Amino acid sequence: MTASELQKPTKKSRGLYVKMKILHKGRQLEKSLFSKYYQWILWFSFTLYFLTSFVITNKPIPLSKTHVFGSRFSLASRVLFDSVNKTSQQSKLKKPATFKDLKIYIYELSSEYNEKWLSNKRCSSHLFASEVAIHRALLNAYDFRTLDPTEADFFFVPVYVSCNFSTANGFPDIGHAPSLLFSAIQSISTNFPFWNHSRGSDHIFVASHDYGACFHAMEDRAIDGGIPEFLKNSIILQTFGVNYRHPCQDVENVLIPPYISPEIIGKTLEKAPLTGNRDIMVFFRGKMEVHPKNVSGKFYSKRVRTQIWRRYKGDKRFYLHRNRFTGYHSEIARSVFCLCPLGWAPWSPRLVESVALGCVPVIIADGIRLPFPSAVKWAEISLTVAERDVGKLGQILEHVAATNLSTIQRNLWDPAVKHALLFNDHMQEGDATWQVLISLYNNKLDGSYKKSRVWSQ
């Protein structure tokens, strides 16, 4: 058979050829469909395998379950944590979608930094006790507290530095504060990696003293000492705040109110409700120097309290007393206006006491910055009098009483206002600790290492 015969079918064989060709094409189509189906199954299986492997490999181990962290960080624990942390850094954690997604990790420090000081009951009840109150509230804030530090947006360092009361005068002696705080930082930076990751920018401390983290009651001494270098990159919750540049607030900070016991406020209001009889027009009880120079040679209250005493001590409209009285909260509850002049520092516990007990605060402290302005509309519930106008107090308060006092009182007596300035052991929505967390969420997340680690990816 010639080559031409192979290439061209004859007429006799053409029918068989066409039939075979059709059969051959059918088998090719069947084979092609089977091949494509097989390839799809194979591709899907490999994809599922790799995806499952990735998820398993990248899932962080919950440290709260493995108990990696203790008071001491063992070598085995370090190796385990480093592995977990490296893996978790590769995965994409999310920015808290809402305020309620915020997470705070609380260091468990040795009792010498906090719990030991509670043997003195004053530690948890005096005006600087917000350091204790915030710690307790966060420990009980299960929606915000995390036991897994890799989830944390912020790290709370619970050190009580205001409970070292002087045997001479009973006032807190905070001279030891810098060394105690530095010791705590050495402990957490040695046993945990988080301080070194952020250089402390997402770590929170409380400094509820006259001049915050400057740790001295006298302004000139506080300025000279300044904020310790090891705290300058952290977040300070402090009672001191002014609306001008000051070395003692030259740090990331959240302004907080001084501590006033909510239990004492509650008991006082049971006996004297907000809308009850107020038979005292202007109230002040506290330190008022007859001579403005203190024994230290400093001018206490920038002479303001001395001027109040000299000018109004015989005025029947003014209820002024220089001696202490444990039941003075009942006097506040009977008063229309409560004077809140500066002391050594601009702020005063009378701010919170007055608001909580429904007495219109009369703030006499030039340049003072007030806590939680988004929750407490200070201009609507208080009066501000310049230090130079103390001599006009009587005239100013008479004018307010005759014009818009009822409006101010209506704003002041809103329960949410009082609630925002009081710390509770178990945090409540809208209370002072809640306001702290809102401030952290709205204004301080930029310093979070978790945020910089994740959002930049």
mmCIF file with all atom_site columns, C-alpha atoms in Angstrom, residues 92-194:
data_model
loop_
_atom_site.group_PDB
_atom_site.id
_atom_site.type_symbol
_atom_site.label_atom_id
_atom_site.label_alt_id
_atom_site.label_comp_id
_atom_site.label_asym_id
_atom_site.label_entity_id
_atom_site.label_seq_id
_atom_site.pdbx_PDB_ins_code
_atom_site.Cartn_x
_atom_site.Cartn_y
_atom_site.Cartn_z
_atom_site.occupancy
_atom_site.B_iso_or_equiv
_atom_site.pdbx_formal_charge
_atom_site.auth_seq_id
_atom_site.auth_comp_id
_atom_site.auth_asym_id
_atom_site.auth_atom_id
_atom_site.pdbx_PDB_model_num
ATOM 1   C CA . LYS A 1 92  ? -3.101  40.508 61.311  1.00 0.00 ? 92  LYS A CA 1
ATOM 2   C CA . LEU A 1 93  ? -4.740  41.542 64.535  1.00 0.00 ? 93  LEU A CA 1
ATOM 3   C CA . LYS A 1 94  ? -7.487  44.103 64.158  1.00 0.00 ? 94  LYS A CA 1
ATOM 4   C CA . LYS A 1 95  ? -7.703  47.644 65.458  1.00 0.00 ? 95  LYS A CA 1
ATOM 5   C CA . PRO A 1 96  ? -10.444 47.725 68.094  1.00 0.00 ? 96  PRO A CA 1
ATOM 6   C CA . ALA A 1 97  ? -13.555 48.219 65.975  1.00 0.00 ? 97  ALA A CA 1
ATOM 7   C CA . THR A 1 98  ? -15.331 49.967 68.821  1.00 0.00 ? 98  THR A CA 1
ATOM 8   C CA . PHE A 1 99  ? -14.480 51.275 72.254  1.00 0.00 ? 99  PHE A CA 1
ATOM 9   C CA . LYS A 1 100 ? -15.738 48.030 73.795  1.00 0.00 ? 100 LYS A CA 1
ATOM 10  C CA . ASP A 1 101 ? -13.098 46.053 71.854  1.00 0.00 ? 101 ASP A CA 1
ATOM 11  C CA . LEU A 1 102 ? -10.316 47.792 73.794  1.00 0.00 ? 102 LEU A CA 1
ATOM 12  C CA . LYS A 1 103 ? -8.053  45.403 75.721  1.00 0.00 ? 103 LYS A CA 1
ATOM 13  C CA . ILE A 1 104 ? -5.838  46.156 78.728  1.00 0.00 ? 104 ILE A CA 1
ATOM 14  C CA . TYR A 1 105 ? -3.329  43.809 80.318  1.00 0.00 ? 105 TYR A CA 1
ATOM 15  C CA . ILE A 1 106 ? -2.610  44.314 84.037  1.00 0.00 ? 106 ILE A CA 1
ATOM 16  C CA . TYR A 1 107 ? 0.817   43.302 85.296  1.00 0.00 ? 107 TYR A CA 1
ATOM 17  C CA . GLU A 1 108 ? 0.821   41.085 88.369  1.00 0.00 ? 108 GLU A CA 1
ATOM 18  C CA . LEU A 1 109 ? 3.569   42.737 90.375  1.00 0.00 ? 109 LEU A CA 1
ATOM 19  C CA . SER A 1 110 ? 4.991   41.749 93.728  1.00 0.00 ? 110 SER A CA 1
ATOM 20  C CA . SER A 1 111 ? 2.880   42.976 96.679  1.00 0.00 ? 111 SER A CA 1
ATOM 21  C CA . GLU A 1 112 ? 5.605   45.457 97.664  1.00 0.00 ? 112 GLU A CA 1
ATOM 22  C CA . TYR A 1 113 ? 4.388   47.645 94.785  1.00 0.00 ? 113 TYR A CA 1
ATOM 23  C CA . ASN A 1 114 ? 0.699   47.709 95.690  1.00 0.00 ? 114 ASN A CA 1
ATOM 24  C CA . GLU A 1 115 ? -1.112  45.267 97.953  1.00 0.00 ? 115 GLU A CA 1
ATOM 25  C CA . LYS A 1 116 ? 1.274   45.649 100.903 1.00 0.00 ? 116 LYS A CA 1
ATOM 26  C CA . TRP A 1 117 ? 0.366   49.335 101.237 1.00 0.00 ? 117 TRP A CA 1
ATOM 27  C CA . LEU A 1 118 ? -3.309  48.517 101.793 1.00 0.00 ? 118 LEU A CA 1
ATOM 28  C CA . SER A 1 119 ? -2.573  47.513 105.382 1.00 0.00 ? 119 SER A CA 1
ATOM 29  C CA . ASN A 1 120 ? -3.163  51.211 106.055 1.00 0.00 ? 120 ASN A CA 1
ATOM 30  C CA . LYS A 1 121 ? -6.855  51.814 105.365 1.00 0.00 ? 121 LYS A CA 1
ATOM 31  C CA . ARG A 1 122 ? -6.183  55.406 104.324 1.00 0.00 ? 122 ARG A CA 1
ATOM 32  C CA . CYS A 1 123 ? -4.394  54.066 101.254 1.00 0.00 ? 123 CYS A CA 1
ATOM 33  C CA . SER A 1 124 ? -7.690  53.251 99.549  1.00 0.00 ? 124 SER A CA 1
ATOM 34  C CA . SER A 1 125 ? -9.731  56.203 100.802 1.00 0.00 ? 125 SER A CA 1
ATOM 35  C CA . HIS A 1 126 ? -7.711  59.437 100.735 1.00 0.00 ? 126 HIS A CA 1
ATOM 36  C CA . LEU A 1 127 ? -7.789  62.010 97.912  1.00 0.00 ? 127 LEU A CA 1
ATOM 37  C CA . PHE A 1 128 ? -4.848  60.373 96.062  1.00 0.00 ? 128 PHE A CA 1
ATOM 38  C CA . ALA A 1 129 ? -6.474  56.915 96.159  1.00 0.00 ? 129 ALA A CA 1
ATOM 39  C CA . SER A 1 130 ? -7.467  56.883 92.486  1.00 0.00 ? 130 SER A CA 1
ATOM 40  C CA . GLU A 1 131 ? -4.329  54.762 91.918  1.00 0.00 ? 131 GLU A CA 1
ATOM 41  C CA . VAL A 1 132 ? -5.965  52.039 94.016  1.00 0.00 ? 132 VAL A CA 1
ATOM 42  C CA . ALA A 1 133 ? -9.486  52.593 92.677  1.00 0.00 ? 133 ALA A CA 1
ATOM 43  C CA . ILE A 1 134 ? -8.464  52.396 89.010  1.00 0.00 ? 134 ILE A CA 1
ATOM 44  C CA . HIS A 1 135 ? -6.473  49.221 89.631  1.00 0.00 ? 135 HIS A CA 1
ATOM 45  C CA . ARG A 1 136 ? -9.447  47.562 91.340  1.00 0.00 ? 136 ARG A CA 1
ATOM 46  C CA . ALA A 1 137 ? -11.855 48.674 88.654  1.00 0.00 ? 137 ALA A CA 1
ATOM 47  C CA . LEU A 1 138 ? -9.660  47.325 85.851  1.00 0.00 ? 138 LEU A CA 1
ATOM 48  C CA . LEU A 1 139 ? -9.184  44.003 87.629  1.00 0.00 ? 139 LEU A CA 1
ATOM 49  C CA . ASN A 1 140 ? -12.976 43.661 87.645  1.00 0.00 ? 140 ASN A CA 1
ATOM 50  C CA . ALA A 1 141 ? -13.509 45.004 84.122  1.00 0.00 ? 141 ALA A CA 1
ATOM 51  C CA . TYR A 1 142 ? -13.822 41.619 82.458  1.00 0.00 ? 142 TYR A CA 1
ATOM 52  C CA . ASP A 1 143 ? -14.969 43.050 79.127  1.00 0.00 ? 143 ASP A CA 1
ATOM 53  C CA . PHE A 1 144 ? -11.814 45.151 78.818  1.00 0.00 ? 144 PHE A CA 1
ATOM 54  C CA . ARG A 1 145 ? -9.209  43.184 80.719  1.00 0.00 ? 145 ARG A CA 1
ATOM 55  C CA . THR A 1 146 ? -7.240  40.532 78.857  1.00 0.00 ? 146 THR A CA 1
ATOM 56  C CA . LEU A 1 147 ? -5.127  37.760 80.378  1.00 0.00 ? 147 LEU A CA 1
ATOM 57  C CA . ASP A 1 148 ? -3.302  37.367 77.071  1.00 0.00 ? 148 ASP A CA 1
ATOM 58  C CA . PRO A 1 149 ? -0.767  40.214 76.763  1.00 0.00 ? 149 PRO A CA 1
ATOM 59  C CA . THR A 1 150 ? -0.395  39.678 73.018  1.00 0.00 ? 150 THR A CA 1
ATOM 60  C CA . GLU A 1 151 ? -4.001  40.908 72.651  1.00 0.00 ? 151 GLU A CA 1
ATOM 61  C CA . ALA A 1 152 ? -3.437  44.069 74.700  1.00 0.00 ? 152 ALA A CA 1
ATOM 62  C CA . ASP A 1 153 ? -3.731  47.606 73.391  1.00 0.00 ? 153 ASP A CA 1
ATOM 63  C CA . PHE A 1 154 ? -2.407  48.966 76.695  1.00 0.00 ? 154 PHE A CA 1
ATOM 64  C CA . PHE A 1 155 ? -0.537  47.691 79.747  1.00 0.00 ? 155 PHE A CA 1
ATOM 65  C CA . PHE A 1 156 ? -1.437  48.898 83.239  1.00 0.00 ? 156 PHE A CA 1
ATOM 66  C CA . VAL A 1 157 ? 1.361   49.063 85.828  1.00 0.00 ? 157 VAL A CA 1
ATOM 67  C CA . PRO A 1 158 ? -0.230  49.019 89.331  1.00 0.00 ? 158 PRO A CA 1
ATOM 68  C CA . VAL A 1 159 ? 2.160   50.834 91.672  1.00 0.00 ? 159 VAL A CA 1
ATOM 69  C CA . TYR A 1 160 ? 0.776   52.660 94.730  1.00 0.00 ? 160 TYR A CA 1
ATOM 70  C CA . VAL A 1 161 ? 3.129   55.520 95.508  1.00 0.00 ? 161 VAL A CA 1
ATOM 71  C CA . SER A 1 162 ? 0.779   57.720 97.582  1.00 0.00 ? 162 SER A CA 1
ATOM 72  C CA . CYS A 1 163 ? 0.376   55.474 100.603 1.00 0.00 ? 163 CYS A CA 1
ATOM 73  C CA . ASN A 1 164 ? 3.656   56.233 102.338 1.00 0.00 ? 164 ASN A CA 1
ATOM 74  C CA . PHE A 1 165 ? 2.155   58.530 104.968 1.00 0.00 ? 165 PHE A CA 1
ATOM 75  C CA . SER A 1 166 ? 4.458   60.784 106.968 1.00 0.00 ? 166 SER A CA 1
ATOM 76  C CA . THR A 1 167 ? 4.546   60.088 110.694 1.00 0.00 ? 167 THR A CA 1
ATOM 77  C CA . ALA A 1 168 ? 5.180   63.788 111.298 1.00 0.00 ? 168 ALA A CA 1
ATOM 78  C CA . ASN A 1 169 ? 2.077   65.293 109.660 1.00 0.00 ? 169 ASN A CA 1
ATOM 79  C CA . GLY A 1 170 ? 0.138   62.365 108.231 1.00 0.00 ? 170 GLY A CA 1
ATOM 80  C CA . PHE A 1 171 ? 0.439   63.616 104.635 1.00 0.00 ? 171 PHE A CA 1
ATOM 81  C CA . PRO A 1 172 ? 1.599   61.300 101.847 1.00 0.00 ? 172 PRO A CA 1
ATOM 82  C CA . ASP A 1 173 ? 5.376   61.341 101.421 1.00 0.00 ? 173 ASP A CA 1
ATOM 83  C CA . ILE A 1 174 ? 6.014   60.697 97.734  1.00 0.00 ? 174 ILE A CA 1
ATOM 84  C CA . GLY A 1 175 ? 9.789   61.120 97.768  1.00 0.00 ? 175 GLY A CA 1
ATOM 85  C CA . HIS A 1 176 ? 10.182  57.367 97.273  1.00 0.00 ? 176 HIS A CA 1
ATOM 86  C CA . ALA A 1 177 ? 7.930   57.320 94.179  1.00 0.00 ? 177 ALA A CA 1
ATOM 87  C CA . PRO A 1 178 ? 10.605  57.536 91.422  1.00 0.00 ? 178 PRO A CA 1
ATOM 88  C CA . SER A 1 179 ? 12.708  54.700 92.846  1.00 0.00 ? 179 SER A CA 1
ATOM 89  C CA . LEU A 1 180 ? 9.660   52.471 93.424  1.00 0.00 ? 180 LEU A CA 1
ATOM 90  C CA . LEU A 1 181 ? 8.393   53.051 89.883  1.00 0.00 ? 181 LEU A CA 1
ATOM 91  C CA . PHE A 1 182 ? 11.825  52.499 88.379  1.00 0.00 ? 182 PHE A CA 1
ATOM 92  C CA . SER A 1 183 ? 12.081  49.204 90.244  1.00 0.00 ? 183 SER A CA 1
ATOM 93  C CA . ALA A 1 184 ? 8.697   48.124 88.851  1.00 0.00 ? 184 ALA A CA 1
ATOM 94  C CA . ILE A 1 185 ? 9.793   48.975 85.311  1.00 0.00 ? 185 ILE A CA 1
ATOM 95  C CA . GLN A 1 186 ? 12.992  46.998 85.743  1.00 0.00 ? 186 GLN A CA 1
ATOM 96  C CA . SER A 1 187 ? 10.898  44.019 86.796  1.00 0.00 ? 187 SER A CA 1
ATOM 97  C CA . ILE A 1 188 ? 8.432   44.136 83.892  1.00 0.00 ? 188 ILE A CA 1
ATOM 98  C CA . SER A 1 189 ? 11.091  44.913 81.270  1.00 0.00 ? 189 SER A CA 1
ATOM 99  C CA . THR A 1 190 ? 13.184  41.958 82.475  1.00 0.00 ? 190 THR A CA 1
ATOM 100 C CA . ASN A 1 191 ? 10.363  39.446 82.769  1.00 0.00 ? 191 ASN A CA 1
ATOM 101 C CA . PHE A 1 192 ? 8.224   40.569 79.826  1.00 0.00 ? 192 PHE A CA 1
ATOM 102 C CA . PRO A 1 193 ? 9.047   41.821 76.306  1.00 0.00 ? 193 PRO A CA 1
ATOM 103 C CA . PHE A 1 194 ? 6.320   44.443 75.966  1.00 0.00 ? 194 PHE A CA 1
#
